[in-house]
mmCIF file of C-alpha atoms in Angstrom:
data_model
loop_
_atom_site.group_PDB
_atom_site.id
_atom_site.type_symbol
_atom_site.label_atom_id
_atom_site.label_comp_id
_atom_site.label_asym_id
_atom_site.label_seq_id
_atom_site.Cartn_x
_atom_site.Cartn_y
_atom_site.Cartn_z
ATOM 1 C CA MET Y 1 81.602 85.555 71.337
ATOM 2 C CA GLU Y 2 82.197 83.277 74.326
ATOM 3 C CA THR Y 3 80.075 84.106 77.338
ATOM 4 C CA ILE Y 4 79.743 80.767 79.149
ATOM 5 C CA ARG Y 5 82.455 79.978 81.669
ATOM 6 C CA GLN Y 6 83.612 76.426 82.325
ATOM 7 C CA LYS Y 7 82.481 76.083 85.939
ATOM 8 C CA THR Y 8 83.570 73.334 88.306
ATOM 9 C CA SER Y 9 81.903 71.940 91.422
ATOM 10 C CA PHE Y 10 84.817 72.439 93.873
ATOM 11 C CA ALA Y 11 85.303 75.657 95.824
ATOM 12 C CA GLY Y 12 88.672 76.784 94.473
ATOM 13 C CA PHE Y 13 89.356 80.354 93.388
ATOM 14 C CA THR Y 14 86.845 82.595 91.662
ATOM 15 C CA GLY Y 15 88.107 85.111 89.124
ATOM 16 C CA THR Y 16 87.930 87.807 91.812
ATOM 17 C CA GLY Y 17 89.813 85.570 94.230
ATOM 18 C CA LEU Y 18 92.618 85.096 91.710
ATOM 19 C CA LYS Y 19 92.844 88.841 91.147
ATOM 20 C CA VAL Y 20 93.000 89.592 94.872
ATOM 21 C CA LEU Y 21 95.753 86.997 95.278
ATOM 22 C CA ALA Y 22 97.656 88.543 92.357
ATOM 23 C CA LEU Y 23 97.229 92.030 93.841
ATOM 24 C CA VAL Y 24 98.751 90.960 97.152
ATOM 25 C CA LEU Y 25 101.684 89.238 95.434
ATOM 26 C CA MET Y 26 102.174 92.219 93.126
ATOM 27 C CA VAL Y 27 102.335 94.648 96.054
ATOM 28 C CA LEU Y 28 105.010 92.501 97.714
ATOM 29 C CA ASP Y 29 107.008 92.494 94.485
ATOM 30 C CA HIS Y 30 106.682 96.240 94.041
ATOM 31 C CA ILE Y 31 107.663 96.977 97.638
ATOM 32 C CA HIS Y 32 110.938 95.213 96.872
ATOM 33 C CA TYR Y 33 111.142 96.944 93.482
ATOM 34 C CA PHE Y 34 110.730 100.477 94.820
ATOM 35 C CA PHE Y 35 112.445 100.116 98.193
ATOM 36 C CA GLY Y 36 115.175 97.637 97.321
ATOM 37 C CA PHE Y 37 117.752 100.435 97.570
ATOM 38 C CA THR Y 38 117.348 100.366 101.362
ATOM 39 C CA GLY Y 39 118.656 96.801 101.603
ATOM 40 C CA LEU Y 40 115.892 96.072 104.109
ATOM 41 C CA ILE Y 41 113.335 94.331 101.881
ATOM 42 C CA PRO Y 42 113.767 90.541 101.665
ATOM 43 C CA GLU Y 43 114.316 89.015 98.236
ATOM 44 C CA TRP Y 44 111.423 86.624 98.731
ATOM 45 C CA PHE Y 45 109.029 89.551 98.268
ATOM 46 C CA SER Y 46 109.977 89.582 94.577
ATOM 47 C CA MET Y 47 110.140 85.800 94.383
ATOM 48 C CA ALA Y 48 106.534 85.583 95.558
ATOM 49 C CA GLY Y 49 105.678 88.417 93.192
ATOM 50 C CA ARG Y 50 106.684 86.319 90.166
ATOM 51 C CA LEU Y 51 103.274 84.642 90.396
ATOM 52 C CA ALA Y 52 101.340 87.885 89.970
ATOM 53 C CA ALA Y 53 101.843 88.565 86.245
ATOM 54 C CA PRO Y 54 100.746 85.123 84.954
ATOM 55 C CA ILE Y 55 97.688 85.179 87.229
ATOM 56 C CA PHE Y 56 96.703 88.614 85.940
ATOM 57 C CA LEU Y 57 97.312 87.474 82.374
ATOM 58 C CA PHE Y 58 95.121 84.414 82.901
ATOM 59 C CA CYS Y 59 92.368 86.646 84.326
ATOM 60 C CA VAL Y 60 92.564 88.952 81.297
ATOM 61 C CA VAL Y 61 92.193 85.908 79.021
ATOM 62 C CA GLU Y 62 89.072 84.925 80.947
ATOM 63 C CA GLY Y 63 87.742 88.473 80.994
ATOM 64 C CA PHE Y 64 88.232 89.040 77.274
ATOM 65 C CA SER Y 65 86.752 85.644 76.416
ATOM 66 C CA HIS Y 66 83.555 86.233 78.391
ATOM 67 C CA THR Y 67 82.978 89.982 78.279
ATOM 68 C CA ARG Y 68 79.748 91.227 76.714
ATOM 69 C CA SER Y 69 81.605 93.979 74.873
ATOM 70 C CA ARG Y 70 85.162 93.462 73.722
ATOM 71 C CA GLY Y 71 85.295 97.044 72.526
ATOM 72 C CA ARG Y 72 84.595 98.434 75.992
ATOM 73 C CA TYR Y 73 86.977 95.891 77.518
ATOM 74 C CA PHE Y 74 89.755 97.082 75.205
ATOM 75 C CA LEU Y 75 89.033 100.724 76.046
ATOM 76 C CA ARG Y 76 89.256 100.019 79.790
ATOM 77 C CA ILE Y 77 92.665 98.415 79.322
ATOM 78 C CA ALA Y 78 93.789 101.251 77.041
ATOM 79 C CA ALA Y 79 92.595 103.870 79.562
ATOM 80 C CA VAL Y 80 95.240 102.550 81.969
ATOM 81 C CA ALA Y 81 97.924 101.589 79.449
ATOM 82 C CA ILE Y 82 98.103 104.844 77.457
ATOM 83 C CA PRO Y 83 98.555 107.378 80.313
ATOM 84 C CA MET Y 84 101.039 105.111 82.097
ATOM 85 C CA GLY Y 85 102.906 104.571 78.828
ATOM 86 C CA ALA Y 86 103.037 108.310 78.174
ATOM 87 C CA LEU Y 87 104.420 109.038 81.635
ATOM 88 C CA ARG Y 88 106.953 106.238 81.294
ATOM 89 C CA PHE Y 89 108.088 107.654 77.928
ATOM 90 C CA PHE Y 90 108.742 111.117 79.380
ATOM 91 C CA MET Y 91 110.468 109.621 82.418
ATOM 92 C CA GLN Y 92 112.707 107.423 80.279
ATOM 93 C CA TYR Y 93 113.610 109.839 77.497
ATOM 94 C CA GLY Y 94 113.046 113.232 79.107
ATOM 95 C CA GLY Y 95 114.220 112.513 82.618
ATOM 96 C CA PHE Y 96 110.980 113.918 84.036
ATOM 97 C CA PHE Y 97 110.076 112.916 87.604
ATOM 98 C CA ASN Y 98 113.077 110.616 87.937
ATOM 99 C CA ARG Y 99 114.200 109.807 91.466
ATOM 100 C CA PRO Y 100 117.549 111.462 92.331
ATOM 101 C CA ASP Y 101 119.345 108.151 91.746
ATOM 102 C CA GLY Y 102 117.910 108.002 88.203
ATOM 103 C CA PHE Y 103 115.316 105.349 89.031
ATOM 104 C CA TYR Y 104 111.816 105.566 87.531
ATOM 105 C CA PRO Y 105 108.916 103.073 87.279
ATOM 106 C CA ARG Y 106 109.110 100.790 84.258
ATOM 107 C CA ASN Y 107 105.774 99.109 84.968
ATOM 108 C CA GLY Y 108 103.866 98.499 81.751
ATOM 109 C CA ILE Y 109 101.868 95.286 81.958
ATOM 110 C CA PHE Y 110 98.705 96.988 80.687
ATOM 111 C CA THR Y 111 100.622 97.811 77.509
ATOM 112 C CA ASP Y 112 101.190 94.068 77.062
ATOM 113 C CA PHE Y 113 97.493 93.427 77.645
ATOM 114 C CA MET Y 114 96.532 96.061 75.073
ATOM 115 C CA VAL Y 115 98.696 94.390 72.404
ATOM 116 C CA LEU Y 116 97.465 90.911 73.300
ATOM 117 C CA LEU Y 117 93.802 91.903 73.030
ATOM 118 C CA VAL Y 118 94.413 92.823 69.385
ATOM 119 C CA ILE Y 119 96.235 89.537 68.777
ATOM 120 C CA TRP Y 120 93.482 87.489 70.444
ATOM 121 C CA GLN Y 121 90.819 89.204 68.367
ATOM 122 C CA GLY Y 122 92.885 88.465 65.281
ATOM 123 C CA ILE Y 123 93.049 84.789 66.252
ATOM 124 C CA ASP Y 124 89.271 84.663 66.635
ATOM 125 C CA TRP Y 125 88.736 86.334 63.265
ATOM 126 C CA LEU Y 126 91.033 83.806 61.612
ATOM 127 C CA CYS Y 127 89.135 80.949 63.286
ATOM 128 C CA ALA Y 128 85.916 82.465 61.913
ATOM 129 C CA ARG Y 129 87.525 82.562 58.430
ATOM 130 C CA ARG Y 130 87.651 86.342 58.413
ATOM 131 C CA PHE Y 131 91.143 86.205 57.027
ATOM 132 C CA LEU Y 132 91.743 89.835 56.054
ATOM 133 C CA PRO Y 133 90.939 91.487 59.406
ATOM 134 C CA GLY Y 134 92.411 88.501 61.239
ATOM 135 C CA LEU Y 135 95.773 88.711 59.496
ATOM 136 C CA ALA Y 136 95.779 92.504 59.782
ATOM 137 C CA ALA Y 137 95.244 92.355 63.549
ATOM 138 C CA LEU Y 138 97.603 89.464 64.195
ATOM 139 C CA LEU Y 139 100.487 90.447 61.944
ATOM 140 C CA GLY Y 140 100.042 94.147 62.620
ATOM 141 C CA ALA Y 141 100.471 93.675 66.374
ATOM 142 C CA LEU Y 142 103.333 91.190 66.017
ATOM 143 C CA LEU Y 143 105.297 93.060 63.353
ATOM 144 C CA TRP Y 144 104.683 96.653 64.440
ATOM 145 C CA PRO Y 145 107.916 96.848 66.528
ATOM 146 C CA PHE Y 146 109.957 95.951 63.444
ATOM 147 C CA GLY Y 147 107.936 98.246 61.172
ATOM 148 C CA SER Y 148 108.355 101.147 63.585
ATOM 149 C CA ALA Y 149 112.123 100.537 63.599
ATOM 150 C CA LEU Y 150 112.186 100.766 59.803
ATOM 151 C CA LEU Y 151 110.155 103.985 59.890
ATOM 152 C CA PHE Y 152 112.482 105.360 62.545
ATOM 153 C CA ASN Y 153 115.426 105.019 60.166
ATOM 154 C CA ALA Y 154 113.587 105.911 56.956
ATOM 155 C CA VAL Y 155 111.696 109.044 57.955
ATOM 156 C CA PRO Y 156 113.828 111.610 59.797
ATOM 157 C CA GLY Y 157 111.981 113.976 62.064
ATOM 158 C CA ILE Y 158 109.325 111.615 63.384
ATOM 159 C CA GLU Y 159 111.510 109.841 65.945
ATOM 160 C CA THR Y 160 109.888 111.448 68.973
ATOM 161 C CA PHE Y 161 106.330 110.988 67.726
ATOM 162 C CA LEU Y 162 107.057 107.412 66.674
ATOM 163 C CA GLY Y 163 108.652 106.554 69.991
ATOM 164 C CA PHE Y 164 105.781 108.131 71.907
ATOM 165 C CA SER Y 165 103.234 106.188 69.855
ATOM 166 C CA CYS Y 166 105.016 102.894 70.607
ATOM 167 C CA TYR Y 167 104.508 103.542 74.302
ATOM 168 C CA THR Y 168 100.901 104.744 74.059
ATOM 169 C CA PHE Y 169 98.203 104.478 71.386
ATOM 170 C CA LEU Y 170 100.174 102.188 69.023
ATOM 171 C CA PRO Y 171 101.959 100.107 71.643
ATOM 172 C CA SER Y 172 104.894 97.868 70.818
ATOM 173 C CA TRP Y 173 105.094 94.566 72.669
ATOM 174 C CA MET Y 174 108.856 95.073 72.867
ATOM 175 C CA PHE Y 175 108.266 98.087 75.110
ATOM 176 C CA GLY Y 176 105.861 96.339 77.442
ATOM 177 C CA GLU Y 177 106.789 94.938 80.817
ATOM 178 C CA GLY Y 178 107.264 91.289 79.854
ATOM 179 C CA GLY Y 179 108.426 91.407 76.238
ATOM 180 C CA ILE Y 180 108.550 88.141 74.298
ATOM 181 C CA VAL Y 181 107.729 85.995 77.349
ATOM 182 C CA THR Y 182 104.437 87.779 78.048
ATOM 183 C CA LEU Y 183 103.622 87.823 74.336
ATOM 184 C CA VAL Y 184 104.040 84.064 73.854
ATOM 185 C CA SER Y 185 102.464 83.296 77.243
ATOM 186 C CA GLY Y 186 99.395 85.324 76.334
ATOM 187 C CA ILE Y 187 99.022 83.597 72.969
ATOM 188 C CA LEU Y 188 99.323 80.130 74.531
ATOM 189 C CA LEU Y 189 96.897 80.855 77.365
ATOM 190 C CA TYR Y 190 94.332 82.181 74.904
ATOM 191 C CA ALA Y 191 94.790 79.528 72.221
ATOM 192 C CA PHE Y 192 94.206 76.671 74.701
ATOM 193 C CA ARG Y 193 91.704 78.452 76.968
ATOM 194 C CA LYS Y 194 88.962 75.874 76.349
ATOM 195 C CA ARG Y 195 91.087 73.011 77.707
ATOM 196 C CA ARG Y 196 92.456 74.008 81.101
ATOM 197 C CA GLY Y 197 94.912 71.140 81.517
ATOM 198 C CA LEU Y 198 96.428 71.640 78.085
ATOM 199 C CA GLN Y 199 96.429 75.402 78.574
ATOM 200 C CA LEU Y 200 98.470 75.247 81.770
ATOM 201 C CA ALA Y 201 100.738 72.501 80.423
ATOM 202 C CA ALA Y 202 101.557 74.491 77.257
ATOM 203 C CA TRP Y 203 102.187 77.688 79.192
ATOM 204 C CA GLY Y 204 104.209 75.928 81.897
ATOM 205 C CA THR Y 205 106.360 74.117 79.343
ATOM 206 C CA PHE Y 206 107.186 77.351 77.555
ATOM 207 C CA VAL Y 207 108.056 79.186 80.778
ATOM 208 C CA PHE Y 208 110.242 76.300 81.965
ATOM 209 C CA LEU Y 209 112.104 76.059 78.651
ATOM 210 C CA TYR Y 210 112.673 79.806 78.376
ATOM 211 C CA ASP Y 211 113.078 81.065 81.945
ATOM 212 C CA PHE Y 212 114.812 78.025 83.419
ATOM 213 C CA VAL Y 213 116.527 76.041 80.639
ATOM 214 C CA PHE Y 214 117.457 78.859 78.245
ATOM 215 C CA ILE Y 215 118.206 81.490 80.888
ATOM 216 C CA GLY Y 216 120.094 78.859 82.902
ATOM 217 C CA TYR Y 217 122.197 78.036 79.869
ATOM 218 C CA MET Y 218 122.933 81.718 79.243
ATOM 219 C CA VAL Y 219 123.847 82.263 82.896
ATOM 220 C CA VAL Y 220 126.312 79.376 82.951
ATOM 221 C CA ARG Y 221 127.692 80.330 79.551
ATOM 222 C CA GLY Y 222 128.287 83.836 80.878
ATOM 223 C CA GLY Y 223 130.439 82.465 83.665
ATOM 224 C CA GLU Y 224 127.955 82.779 86.522
ATOM 225 C CA SER Y 225 126.882 79.992 88.847
ATOM 226 C CA PHE Y 226 123.755 77.979 88.045
ATOM 227 C CA THR Y 227 122.626 78.684 91.612
ATOM 228 C CA THR Y 228 121.884 82.302 90.654
ATOM 229 C CA LEU Y 229 118.675 80.961 89.122
ATOM 230 C CA PHE Y 230 117.509 80.657 92.740
ATOM 231 C CA THR Y 231 118.846 83.963 93.997
ATOM 232 C CA GLN Y 232 118.846 86.431 91.094
ATOM 233 C CA TYR Y 233 117.414 85.110 87.817
ATOM 234 C CA TYR Y 234 114.275 83.617 89.307
ATOM 235 C CA GLU Y 235 111.634 84.604 86.741
ATOM 236 C CA TRP Y 236 110.997 80.868 86.319
ATOM 237 C CA MET Y 237 109.316 80.880 89.733
ATOM 238 C CA GLU Y 238 106.195 82.153 88.022
ATOM 239 C CA LEU Y 239 105.657 78.469 87.219
ATOM 240 C CA LEU Y 240 104.233 78.190 90.742
ATOM 241 C CA ALA Y 241 101.221 80.154 89.474
ATOM 242 C CA VAL Y 242 100.059 76.844 87.988
ATOM 243 C CA VAL Y 243 98.743 75.890 91.440
ATOM 244 C CA PRO Y 244 96.191 78.712 91.942
ATOM 245 C CA LEU Y 245 95.324 78.702 88.227
ATOM 246 C CA ALA Y 246 94.557 74.981 88.389
ATOM 247 C CA LEU Y 247 92.271 75.736 91.354
ATOM 248 C CA TYR Y 248 90.228 78.287 89.373
ATOM 249 C CA ASN Y 249 86.594 77.198 89.546
ATOM 250 C CA GLY Y 250 85.382 79.097 86.486
ATOM 251 C CA ARG Y 251 83.215 81.498 88.460
ATOM 252 C CA ARG Y 252 83.505 85.254 88.092
ATOM 253 C CA GLY Y 253 83.136 86.142 91.769
ATOM 254 C CA ARG Y 254 82.187 89.586 93.023
ATOM 255 C CA GLY Y 255 83.948 91.395 90.208
ATOM 256 C CA LEU Y 256 85.328 94.501 91.951
ATOM 257 C CA LYS Y 257 86.079 95.808 88.456
ATOM 258 C CA ALA Y 258 86.857 99.395 89.416
ATOM 259 C CA LEU Y 259 89.285 98.308 92.132
ATOM 260 C CA PHE Y 260 91.606 96.495 89.747
ATOM 261 C CA TYR Y 261 91.736 99.242 87.121
ATOM 262 C CA VAL Y 262 92.350 101.966 89.704
ATOM 263 C CA PHE Y 263 94.609 100.061 92.080
ATOM 264 C CA TYR Y 264 97.355 99.199 89.597
ATOM 265 C CA PRO Y 265 98.408 102.726 88.558
ATOM 266 C CA ALA Y 266 97.576 104.194 91.974
ATOM 267 C CA HIS Y 267 99.778 101.840 93.969
ATOM 268 C CA VAL Y 268 102.663 102.165 91.474
ATOM 269 C CA TYR Y 269 102.879 105.929 91.799
ATOM 270 C CA ILE Y 270 102.133 106.017 95.533
ATOM 271 C CA LEU Y 271 104.946 103.555 96.216
ATOM 272 C CA TYR Y 272 107.202 105.509 93.865
ATOM 273 C CA ALA Y 273 106.469 108.775 95.672
ATOM 274 C CA LEU Y 274 107.092 107.158 99.064
ATOM 275 C CA SER Y 275 110.360 105.637 97.844
ATOM 276 C CA TRP Y 276 111.453 109.046 96.561
ATOM 277 C CA ALA Y 277 110.707 110.657 99.932
ATOM 278 C CA LEU Y 278 112.563 107.909 101.783
ATOM 279 C CA TYR Y 279 115.514 108.208 99.421
ATOM 280 C CA LEU Y 280 115.793 111.922 100.226
ATOM 281 C CA VAL Y 281 115.647 111.199 103.966
ATOM 282 C CA ILE Y 282 118.370 108.554 103.768
ATOM 283 C CA HIS Y 283 120.637 110.587 101.509
#
Protein backbone atom coordinates (compact mmCIF):
# COMPACT_ATOMS: atom_id res chain seq x y z
CA MET A 1 0.00 0.00 0.00
CA GLU A 2 1.29 3.47 -0.87
CA THR A 3 1.41 5.85 2.07
CA ILE A 4 4.20 8.27 1.15
CA ARG A 5 3.16 11.31 -0.86
CA GLN A 6 5.47 12.91 -3.41
CA LYS A 7 5.98 16.28 -1.73
CA THR A 8 7.47 19.33 -3.40
CA SER A 9 9.21 22.37 -1.92
CA PHE A 10 6.98 25.09 -3.47
CA ALA A 11 3.82 26.33 -1.79
CA GLY A 12 1.22 25.33 -4.37
CA PHE A 13 -2.03 23.61 -3.45
CA THR A 14 -2.40 21.05 -0.69
CA GLY A 15 -4.93 18.26 -1.13
CA THR A 16 -7.38 20.22 1.03
CA GLY A 17 -6.75 23.34 -1.04
CA LEU A 18 -7.58 21.48 -4.24
CA LYS A 19 -10.79 20.15 -2.72
CA VAL A 20 -11.89 23.59 -1.53
CA LEU A 21 -11.21 24.99 -5.00
CA ALA A 22 -13.22 22.15 -6.56
CA LEU A 23 -16.08 22.74 -4.10
CA VAL A 24 -16.33 26.41 -5.06
CA LEU A 25 -16.27 25.61 -8.79
CA MET A 26 -18.80 22.81 -8.30
CA VAL A 27 -21.23 25.12 -6.49
CA LEU A 28 -21.02 27.62 -9.36
CA ASP A 29 -21.74 24.83 -11.84
CA HIS A 30 -24.67 23.53 -9.83
CA ILE A 31 -26.18 26.99 -9.37
CA HIS A 32 -26.36 27.16 -13.16
CA TYR A 33 -27.57 23.55 -13.33
CA PHE A 34 -30.46 24.00 -10.90
CA PHE A 35 -31.42 27.60 -11.65
CA GLY A 36 -30.70 27.75 -15.37
CA PHE A 37 -34.45 27.78 -16.06
CA THR A 38 -34.56 31.38 -14.80
CA GLY A 39 -32.29 32.61 -17.59
CA LEU A 40 -30.47 34.74 -15.02
CA ILE A 41 -27.41 32.56 -14.32
CA PRO A 42 -24.43 33.26 -16.61
CA GLU A 43 -23.09 30.39 -18.69
CA TRP A 44 -19.59 30.92 -17.34
CA PHE A 45 -20.73 29.45 -14.02
CA SER A 46 -20.88 26.04 -15.73
CA MET A 47 -17.77 26.72 -17.78
CA ALA A 48 -15.79 27.31 -14.60
CA GLY A 49 -17.47 24.27 -13.08
CA ARG A 50 -15.93 21.99 -15.72
CA LEU A 51 -12.73 22.03 -13.65
CA ALA A 52 -14.38 20.59 -10.55
CA ALA A 53 -14.84 16.94 -11.57
CA PRO A 54 -11.23 16.28 -12.69
CA ILE A 55 -9.88 17.96 -9.55
CA PHE A 56 -12.11 15.81 -7.35
CA LEU A 57 -11.11 12.73 -9.32
CA PHE A 58 -7.43 13.55 -8.88
CA CYS A 59 -7.99 13.99 -5.13
CA VAL A 60 -9.72 10.60 -4.92
CA VAL A 61 -6.72 9.02 -6.69
CA GLU A 62 -4.44 10.59 -4.09
CA GLY A 63 -6.72 9.64 -1.22
CA PHE A 64 -7.07 6.01 -2.29
CA SER A 65 -3.34 5.70 -2.95
CA HIS A 66 -2.34 6.95 0.49
CA THR A 67 -5.17 5.93 2.80
CA ARG A 68 -4.34 3.62 5.71
CA SER A 69 -7.45 1.55 5.06
CA ARG A 70 -8.79 1.13 1.56
CA GLY A 71 -11.74 -0.79 2.92
CA ARG A 72 -12.90 2.12 5.06
CA TYR A 73 -12.19 4.54 2.21
CA PHE A 74 -14.42 2.50 -0.10
CA LEU A 75 -17.19 2.39 2.52
CA ARG A 76 -17.10 6.18 2.93
CA ILE A 77 -17.52 6.63 -0.82
CA ALA A 78 -20.26 3.99 -0.92
CA ALA A 79 -22.09 5.65 2.00
CA VAL A 80 -22.64 8.68 -0.24
CA ALA A 81 -23.00 6.90 -3.59
CA ILE A 82 -25.62 4.30 -2.63
CA PRO A 83 -28.29 6.56 -1.03
CA MET A 84 -27.89 9.17 -3.76
CA GLY A 85 -28.09 6.45 -6.41
CA ALA A 86 -31.23 5.02 -4.83
CA LEU A 87 -32.94 8.41 -4.75
CA ARG A 88 -31.90 9.11 -8.32
CA PHE A 89 -33.34 5.74 -9.42
CA PHE A 90 -36.75 6.48 -7.88
CA MET A 91 -36.73 10.01 -9.29
CA GLN A 92 -35.85 8.80 -12.78
CA TYR A 93 -38.07 5.73 -13.04
CA GLY A 94 -40.79 6.44 -10.48
CA GLY A 95 -41.17 10.17 -10.92
CA PHE A 96 -40.78 10.70 -7.18
CA PHE A 97 -39.82 14.21 -6.02
CA ASN A 98 -39.52 15.52 -9.57
CA ARG A 99 -39.80 19.27 -10.01
CA PRO A 100 -43.06 20.28 -11.76
CA ASP A 101 -41.18 20.74 -15.04
CA GLY A 102 -39.92 17.13 -14.81
CA PHE A 103 -36.40 18.09 -13.76
CA TYR A 104 -34.56 16.04 -11.12
CA PRO A 105 -30.90 15.88 -10.01
CA ARG A 106 -28.77 13.51 -12.06
CA ASN A 107 -25.66 14.02 -9.94
CA GLY A 108 -23.80 10.75 -9.47
CA ILE A 109 -20.06 11.34 -9.35
CA PHE A 110 -19.67 9.23 -6.20
CA THR A 111 -21.05 6.30 -8.19
CA ASP A 112 -18.16 6.79 -10.63
CA PHE A 113 -15.72 6.90 -7.72
CA MET A 114 -17.16 3.68 -6.27
CA VAL A 115 -16.63 1.83 -9.57
CA LEU A 116 -13.14 3.27 -10.04
CA LEU A 117 -12.00 2.20 -6.57
CA VAL A 118 -12.72 -1.42 -7.55
CA ILE A 119 -10.86 -0.98 -10.84
CA TRP A 120 -7.85 0.63 -9.15
CA GLN A 121 -7.66 -2.18 -6.61
CA GLY A 122 -7.82 -4.65 -9.47
CA ILE A 123 -4.92 -2.88 -11.18
CA ASP A 124 -2.84 -3.09 -8.01
CA TRP A 125 -3.61 -6.79 -7.59
CA LEU A 126 -2.54 -7.45 -11.16
CA CYS A 127 0.70 -5.52 -10.58
CA ALA A 128 1.28 -7.69 -7.50
CA ARG A 129 0.70 -10.80 -9.67
CA ARG A 130 -2.54 -11.63 -7.91
CA PHE A 131 -4.14 -12.37 -11.23
CA LEU A 132 -7.41 -14.01 -10.17
CA PRO A 133 -8.72 -11.28 -7.84
CA GLY A 134 -7.18 -8.62 -10.08
CA LEU A 135 -8.96 -9.80 -13.21
CA ALA A 136 -12.19 -10.36 -11.27
CA ALA A 137 -12.17 -6.79 -9.94
CA LEU A 138 -11.06 -5.15 -13.17
CA LEU A 139 -13.18 -7.07 -15.65
CA GLY A 140 -16.13 -7.31 -13.28
CA ALA A 141 -16.35 -3.52 -12.92
CA LEU A 142 -15.74 -2.86 -16.62
CA LEU A 143 -18.08 -5.52 -18.00
CA TRP A 144 -20.89 -5.36 -15.44
CA PRO A 145 -22.99 -2.87 -17.50
CA PHE A 146 -23.00 -5.31 -20.42
CA GLY A 147 -23.62 -8.33 -18.18
CA SER A 148 -26.53 -6.58 -16.48
CA ALA A 149 -28.02 -5.83 -19.91
CA LEU A 150 -27.86 -9.52 -20.81
CA LEU A 151 -29.49 -10.47 -17.51
CA PHE A 152 -32.16 -7.85 -18.09
CA ASN A 153 -33.19 -9.58 -21.31
CA ALA A 154 -32.63 -13.17 -20.15
CA VAL A 155 -34.36 -13.20 -16.77
CA PRO A 156 -37.84 -11.65 -16.81
CA GLY A 157 -39.09 -10.29 -13.53
CA ILE A 158 -35.83 -8.93 -12.16
CA GLU A 159 -35.76 -5.72 -14.21
CA THR A 160 -36.56 -3.42 -11.30
CA PHE A 161 -34.15 -5.09 -8.88
CA LEU A 162 -31.43 -5.20 -11.52
CA GLY A 163 -31.90 -1.56 -12.44
CA PHE A 164 -31.89 -0.53 -8.78
CA SER A 165 -28.69 -2.49 -8.15
CA CYS A 166 -26.95 -0.75 -11.07
CA TYR A 167 -27.61 2.58 -9.39
CA THR A 168 -26.67 1.50 -5.86
CA PHE A 169 -24.74 -1.45 -4.42
CA LEU A 170 -23.62 -2.90 -7.79
CA PRO A 171 -23.09 0.37 -9.64
CA SER A 172 -22.68 0.54 -13.40
CA TRP A 173 -20.21 3.08 -14.73
CA MET A 174 -22.65 3.77 -17.56
CA PHE A 175 -25.10 5.17 -15.01
CA GLY A 176 -22.60 7.41 -13.29
CA GLU A 177 -22.26 11.11 -13.90
CA GLY A 178 -19.35 11.07 -16.35
CA GLY A 179 -19.69 7.75 -18.17
CA ILE A 180 -16.81 6.62 -20.38
CA VAL A 181 -14.89 9.90 -19.99
CA THR A 182 -14.71 9.65 -16.19
CA LEU A 183 -13.93 5.93 -16.43
CA VAL A 184 -10.94 6.37 -18.76
CA SER A 185 -9.81 9.54 -16.97
CA GLY A 186 -9.79 7.73 -13.64
CA ILE A 187 -7.79 4.81 -15.04
CA LEU A 188 -5.20 7.12 -16.61
CA LEU A 189 -4.81 9.30 -13.52
CA TYR A 190 -4.30 6.23 -11.35
CA ALA A 191 -2.04 4.30 -13.72
CA PHE A 192 0.42 7.22 -14.03
CA ARG A 193 0.02 8.61 -10.49
CA LYS A 194 3.70 8.14 -9.64
CA ARG A 195 4.84 10.42 -12.49
CA ARG A 196 2.92 13.69 -12.27
CA GLY A 197 3.98 15.12 -15.63
CA LEU A 198 3.11 11.95 -17.51
CA GLN A 199 -0.10 11.59 -15.52
CA LEU A 200 -1.39 15.03 -16.49
CA ALA A 201 -0.14 14.70 -20.08
CA ALA A 202 -1.93 11.35 -20.57
CA TRP A 203 -5.15 12.61 -19.02
CA GLY A 204 -5.02 15.92 -20.89
CA THR A 205 -4.38 14.21 -24.22
CA PHE A 206 -7.35 11.91 -23.76
CA VAL A 207 -9.69 14.75 -22.76
CA PHE A 208 -8.55 16.88 -25.71
CA LEU A 209 -9.00 14.04 -28.21
CA TYR A 210 -12.42 13.05 -26.90
CA ASP A 211 -14.06 16.27 -25.71
CA PHE A 212 -12.58 18.63 -28.28
CA VAL A 213 -11.54 16.67 -31.40
CA PHE A 214 -14.16 13.90 -31.38
CA ILE A 215 -17.04 15.98 -30.03
CA GLY A 216 -16.04 18.80 -32.39
CA TYR A 217 -16.15 16.41 -35.32
CA MET A 218 -19.57 15.11 -34.26
CA VAL A 219 -20.90 18.65 -33.83
CA VAL A 220 -19.79 19.74 -37.30
CA ARG A 221 -20.97 16.48 -38.83
CA GLY A 222 -24.37 17.08 -37.25
CA GLY A 223 -24.65 20.41 -39.02
CA GLU A 224 -23.89 22.69 -36.07
CA SER A 225 -21.22 25.37 -35.97
CA PHE A 226 -17.78 24.54 -34.57
CA THR A 227 -18.14 27.63 -32.39
CA THR A 228 -20.69 25.79 -30.22
CA LEU A 229 -17.69 24.10 -28.60
CA PHE A 230 -17.19 27.46 -26.87
CA THR A 231 -20.81 28.15 -26.03
CA GLN A 232 -22.59 24.82 -25.54
CA TYR A 233 -20.38 21.72 -25.83
CA TYR A 234 -17.61 22.98 -23.58
CA GLU A 235 -16.77 19.87 -21.55
CA TRP A 236 -13.24 20.18 -22.97
CA MET A 237 -12.71 23.19 -20.71
CA GLU A 238 -11.94 20.76 -17.92
CA LEU A 239 -8.48 20.72 -19.49
CA LEU A 240 -7.85 23.94 -17.56
CA ALA A 241 -7.77 21.80 -14.40
CA VAL A 242 -4.22 20.91 -15.45
CA VAL A 243 -3.07 24.23 -13.96
CA PRO A 244 -4.14 23.68 -10.31
CA LEU A 245 -3.29 19.97 -10.53
CA ALA A 246 0.23 20.82 -11.70
CA LEU A 247 0.51 23.14 -8.67
CA TYR A 248 -0.34 20.34 -6.21
CA ASN A 249 2.49 20.16 -3.69
CA GLY A 250 1.85 16.61 -2.51
CA ARG A 251 0.78 17.63 0.98
CA ARG A 252 -2.49 16.49 2.50
CA GLY A 253 -3.42 19.77 4.18
CA ARG A 254 -5.94 20.07 6.99
CA GLY A 255 -8.11 17.25 5.71
CA LEU A 256 -11.63 18.46 6.54
CA LYS A 257 -12.77 14.93 5.68
CA ALA A 258 -16.30 15.19 7.05
CA LEU A 259 -16.96 18.43 5.18
CA PHE A 260 -16.42 16.91 1.75
CA TYR A 261 -18.53 13.80 2.34
CA VAL A 262 -21.41 15.79 3.83
CA PHE A 263 -21.26 18.85 1.61
CA TYR A 264 -21.73 17.10 -1.73
CA PRO A 265 -25.15 15.49 -1.12
CA ALA A 266 -26.30 18.32 1.16
CA HIS A 267 -25.69 21.11 -1.33
CA VAL A 268 -27.24 19.11 -4.20
CA TYR A 269 -30.56 18.62 -2.44
CA ILE A 270 -30.62 22.08 -0.83
CA LEU A 271 -30.12 23.73 -4.21
CA TYR A 272 -32.72 21.40 -5.72
CA ALA A 273 -35.26 22.30 -3.03
CA LEU A 274 -34.58 26.02 -3.49
CA SER A 275 -34.92 25.71 -7.27
CA TRP A 276 -38.23 23.90 -6.82
CA ALA A 277 -39.53 26.67 -4.55
CA LEU A 278 -38.40 29.35 -6.99
CA TYR A 279 -39.98 27.49 -9.89
CA LEU A 280 -43.33 27.49 -8.08
CA VAL A 281 -43.04 31.23 -7.37
CA ILE A 282 -42.24 32.06 -10.99
CA HIS A 283 -44.92 29.80 -12.44
